[in-house]
PDB file of C-alpha atoms in Angstrom:
ATOM      1  CA  MET A   1     -44.921 -56.492 -74.184  1.00 86.00           C
ATOM      2  CA  ALA A   2     -44.556 -60.391 -74.105  1.00 91.00           C
ATOM      3  CA  THR A   3     -47.670 -62.223 -75.200  1.00 92.00           C
ATOM      4  CA  VAL A   4     -48.669 -65.750 -75.420  1.00 94.00           C
ATOM      5  CA  ASN A   5     -49.650 -66.109 -79.185  1.00 94.00           C
ATOM      6  CA  SER A   6     -51.127 -69.588 -78.888  1.00 94.00           C
ATOM      7  CA  ALA A   7     -51.330 -72.609 -76.494  1.00 95.00           C
ATOM      8  CA  THR A   8     -52.726 -76.081 -77.509  1.00 95.00           C
ATOM      9  CA  LEU A   9     -53.140 -79.249 -75.332  1.00 95.00           C
ATOM     10  CA  GLU A  10     -52.997 -82.740 -76.188  1.00 95.00           C
ATOM     11  CA  SER A  11     -53.351 -85.863 -74.006  1.00 95.00           C
ATOM     12  CA  SER A  12     -52.430 -89.468 -74.023  1.00 94.00           C
ATOM     13  CA  LYS A  13     -53.373 -92.391 -71.818  1.00 91.00           C
ATOM     14  CA  THR A  14     -50.683 -94.623 -70.315  1.00 89.00           C
ATOM     15  CA  GLY A  15     -51.971 -97.137 -67.818  1.00 90.00           C
ATOM     16  CA  GLY A  16     -53.942 -95.446 -65.060  1.00 91.00           C
ATOM     17  CA  ASN A  17     -52.524 -92.045 -65.967  1.00 95.00           C
ATOM     18  CA  ILE A  18     -53.163 -89.254 -68.531  1.00 95.00           C
ATOM     19  CA  LEU A  19     -50.198 -87.220 -69.857  1.00 96.00           C
ATOM     20  CA  PHE A  20     -51.255 -83.819 -70.805  1.00 96.00           C
ATOM     21  CA  GLN A  21     -49.049 -81.691 -72.889  1.00 96.00           C
ATOM     22  CA  ALA A  22     -49.183 -78.053 -73.645  1.00 96.00           C
ATOM     23  CA  ASN A  23     -47.512 -76.454 -76.633  1.00 96.00           C
ATOM     24  CA  VAL A  24     -47.129 -72.710 -75.976  1.00 96.00           C
ATOM     25  CA  ASN A  25     -45.842 -70.261 -78.611  1.00 97.00           C
ATOM     26  CA  MET A  26     -44.870 -66.924 -77.085  1.00 96.00           C
ATOM     27  CA  ARG A  27     -43.531 -63.552 -78.522  1.00 95.00           C
ATOM     28  CA  PHE A  28     -41.156 -61.116 -76.786  1.00 94.00           C
ATOM     29  CA  GLU A  29     -39.912 -57.593 -77.498  1.00 91.00           C
ATOM     30  CA  ALA A  30     -36.292 -57.095 -77.892  1.00 91.00           C
ATOM     31  CA  ARG A  31     -36.015 -55.435 -74.626  1.00 89.00           C
ATOM     32  CA  GLU A  32     -37.376 -58.356 -72.965  1.00 91.00           C
ATOM     33  CA  LEU A  33     -34.926 -60.919 -74.181  1.00 92.00           C
ATOM     34  CA  ASN A  34     -32.483 -62.632 -71.965  1.00 92.00           C
ATOM     35  CA  SER A  35     -34.385 -61.660 -68.762  1.00 92.00           C
ATOM     36  CA  LEU A  36     -35.781 -64.449 -66.460  1.00 94.00           C
ATOM     37  CA  TRP A  37     -39.418 -65.596 -67.124  1.00 94.00           C
ATOM     38  CA  GLU A  38     -41.714 -68.251 -65.518  1.00 95.00           C
ATOM     39  CA  LEU A  39     -44.280 -70.109 -67.456  1.00 96.00           C
ATOM     40  CA  ARG A  40     -47.157 -71.585 -65.597  1.00 96.00           C
ATOM     41  CA  MET A  41     -49.811 -73.937 -66.329  1.00 96.00           C
ATOM     42  CA  SER A  42     -52.795 -75.120 -64.375  1.00 96.00           C
ATOM     43  CA  LEU A  43     -55.255 -77.943 -65.815  1.00 96.00           C
ATOM     44  CA  TRP A  44     -59.079 -77.302 -65.332  1.00 93.00           C
ATOM     45  CA  GLU A  45     -61.920 -79.655 -65.998  1.00 91.00           C
ATOM     46  CA  ASP A  46     -64.828 -77.864 -67.802  1.00 89.00           C
ATOM     47  CA  ASP A  47     -68.026 -77.941 -65.513  1.00 81.00           C
ATOM     48  CA  TYR A  48     -71.312 -76.610 -66.056  1.00 78.00           C
ATOM     49  CA  VAL A  49     -71.465 -74.942 -62.612  1.00 78.00           C
ATOM     50  CA  ASN A  50     -67.800 -74.392 -61.489  1.00 83.00           C
ATOM     51  CA  ASP A  51     -64.710 -75.746 -63.046  1.00 86.00           C
ATOM     52  CA  ASP A  52     -62.536 -78.176 -61.189  1.00 87.00           C
ATOM     53  CA  ARG A  53     -58.828 -77.580 -60.805  1.00 91.00           C
ATOM     54  CA  LEU A  54     -56.984 -80.725 -61.556  1.00 93.00           C
ATOM     55  CA  GLY A  55     -53.846 -81.198 -59.470  1.00 91.00           C
ATOM     56  CA  SER A  56     -51.164 -78.393 -58.757  1.00 94.00           C
ATOM     57  CA  GLU A  57     -49.805 -75.843 -60.936  1.00 95.00           C
ATOM     58  CA  ILE A  58     -46.523 -76.482 -62.918  1.00 96.00           C
ATOM     59  CA  LYS A  59     -43.909 -73.913 -63.559  1.00 97.00           C
ATOM     60  CA  THR A  60     -40.688 -73.507 -65.635  1.00 96.00           C
ATOM     61  CA  THR A  61     -38.306 -70.801 -65.920  1.00 97.00           C
ATOM     62  CA  PHE A  62     -36.447 -69.698 -68.995  1.00 96.00           C
ATOM     63  CA  ARG A  63     -34.620 -66.878 -70.680  1.00 96.00           C
ATOM     64  CA  PRO A  64     -35.730 -66.114 -74.091  1.00 96.00           C
ATOM     65  CA  ASN A  65     -32.990 -65.594 -76.678  1.00 95.00           C
ATOM     66  CA  SER A  66     -35.429 -64.946 -79.606  1.00 96.00           C
ATOM     67  CA  THR A  67     -38.413 -62.766 -80.053  1.00 97.00           C
ATOM     68  CA  THR A  68     -40.518 -66.028 -80.695  1.00 97.00           C
ATOM     69  CA  VAL A  69     -40.148 -68.901 -78.300  1.00 97.00           C
ATOM     70  CA  ASN A  70     -42.004 -72.217 -78.301  1.00 97.00           C
ATOM     71  CA  ARG A  71     -42.108 -74.164 -74.969  1.00 96.00           C
ATOM     72  CA  GLN A  72     -43.623 -77.456 -73.946  1.00 96.00           C
ATOM     73  CA  MET A  73     -44.971 -78.359 -70.450  1.00 96.00           C
ATOM     74  CA  ALA A  74     -46.332 -81.641 -69.320  1.00 96.00           C
ATOM     75  CA  LYS A  75     -48.135 -82.891 -66.585  1.00 96.00           C
ATOM     76  CA  ARG A  76     -49.215 -86.492 -65.739  1.00 96.00           C
ATOM     77  CA  LEU A  77     -52.472 -87.207 -63.705  1.00 95.00           C
ATOM     78  CA  SER A  78     -54.194 -90.295 -62.622  1.00 93.00           C
ATOM     79  CA  LYS A  79     -57.383 -91.150 -64.339  1.00 90.00           C
ATOM     80  CA  SER A  80     -59.125 -91.027 -61.172  1.00 88.00           C
ATOM     81  CA  THR A  81     -58.020 -87.375 -60.665  1.00 91.00           C
ATOM     82  CA  VAL A  82     -59.338 -86.277 -64.147  1.00 89.00           C
ATOM     83  CA  ASP A  83     -62.653 -88.334 -63.616  1.00 84.00           C
ATOM     84  CA  THR A  84     -64.802 -85.591 -61.864  1.00 76.00           C
ATOM     85  CA  GLU A  85     -68.152 -86.298 -63.388  1.00 77.00           C
ATOM     86  CA  TRP A  86     -70.094 -88.800 -65.438  1.00 80.00           C
ATOM     87  CA  GLY A  87     -69.062 -89.504 -69.161  1.00 79.00           C
ATOM     88  CA  ASP A  88     -66.419 -87.795 -70.824  1.00 84.00           C
ATOM     89  CA  GLU A  89     -64.234 -85.073 -69.171  1.00 86.00           C
ATOM     90  CA  GLU A  90     -63.257 -81.934 -71.040  1.00 90.00           C
ATOM     91  CA  VAL A  91     -59.912 -80.627 -69.783  1.00 93.00           C
ATOM     92  CA  TYR A  92     -58.231 -77.097 -70.675  1.00 94.00           C
ATOM     93  CA  GLY A  93     -55.038 -75.466 -69.499  1.00 95.00           C
ATOM     94  CA  LYS A  94     -54.633 -71.910 -68.107  1.00 94.00           C
ATOM     95  CA  ILE A  95     -51.213 -70.691 -69.188  1.00 95.00           C
ATOM     96  CA  THR A  96     -49.624 -67.703 -67.548  1.00 94.00           C
ATOM     97  CA  LEU A  97     -46.351 -65.882 -68.503  1.00 94.00           C
ATOM     98  CA  VAL A  98     -44.628 -63.815 -65.582  1.00 92.00           C
ATOM     99  CA  PRO A  99     -41.625 -61.637 -65.583  1.00 91.00           C
ATOM    100  CA  LEU A 100     -39.245 -62.383 -62.792  1.00 90.00           C
ATOM    101  CA  GLU A 101     -36.777 -59.525 -63.419  1.00 81.00           C
ATOM    102  CA  SER A 102     -36.691 -55.872 -64.247  1.00 67.00           C
ATOM    103  CA  PRO A 103     -36.483 -53.589 -66.175  1.00 60.00           C
ATOM    104  CA  GLN A 104     -39.976 -52.594 -65.706  1.00 59.00           C
ATOM    105  CA  PRO A 105     -42.663 -52.305 -66.923  1.00 61.00           C
ATOM    106  CA  PHE A 106     -42.602 -55.918 -68.000  1.00 66.00           C
ATOM    107  CA  LYS A 107     -46.062 -57.394 -67.831  1.00 71.00           C
ATOM    108  CA  ALA A 108     -47.529 -60.912 -67.344  1.00 74.00           C
ATOM    109  CA  ALA A 109     -49.451 -62.475 -70.149  1.00 78.00           C
ATOM    110  CA  SER A 110     -52.012 -65.279 -70.025  1.00 80.00           C
ATOM    111  CA  ALA A 111     -53.981 -67.602 -72.388  1.00 79.00           C
ATOM    112  CA  GLN A 112     -56.084 -70.622 -72.270  1.00 81.00           C
ATOM    113  CA  THR A 113     -55.784 -73.721 -74.347  1.00 85.00           C
ATOM    114  CA  GLY A 114     -58.511 -75.203 -76.196  1.00 81.00           C
ATOM    115  CA  ILE A 115     -60.499 -78.103 -74.445  1.00 83.00           C
ATOM    116  CA  GLU A 116     -59.095 -81.741 -74.645  1.00 76.00           C
ATOM    117  CA  THR A 117     -61.926 -84.343 -74.452  1.00 81.00           C
ATOM    118  CA  ILE A 118     -60.984 -87.522 -72.468  1.00 79.00           C
ATOM    119  CA  ASN A 119     -62.998 -90.469 -73.389  1.00 69.00           C
ATOM    120  CA  GLU A 120     -63.501 -92.654 -70.191  1.00 58.00           C
TER     121      GLU A 120
END
């Protein structure tokens, strides 16, 4: 079964925007190689009551040709989108790996990145 071994999130500020980049390490079984997969990432601001989703989900498709695959995903958001409360913002990514082809029973996998603190 495919798994997300690790997912890290980094950020950098440029002008009025913040670029978030996730580095995702995945592992596949031999029978899952060369099948079509979709990697999804949504960004969330960690909040005491309810976490706030930041922008839309991004997706990329690929066909793994090795049992270990590293992929990068990036999303640029305006500072005003990220700034949801007073003080620093704590942002994390939700990562989902979804099979798009048979043979079954391929299963989806998911992970969460660590929190990236954005100093405002």
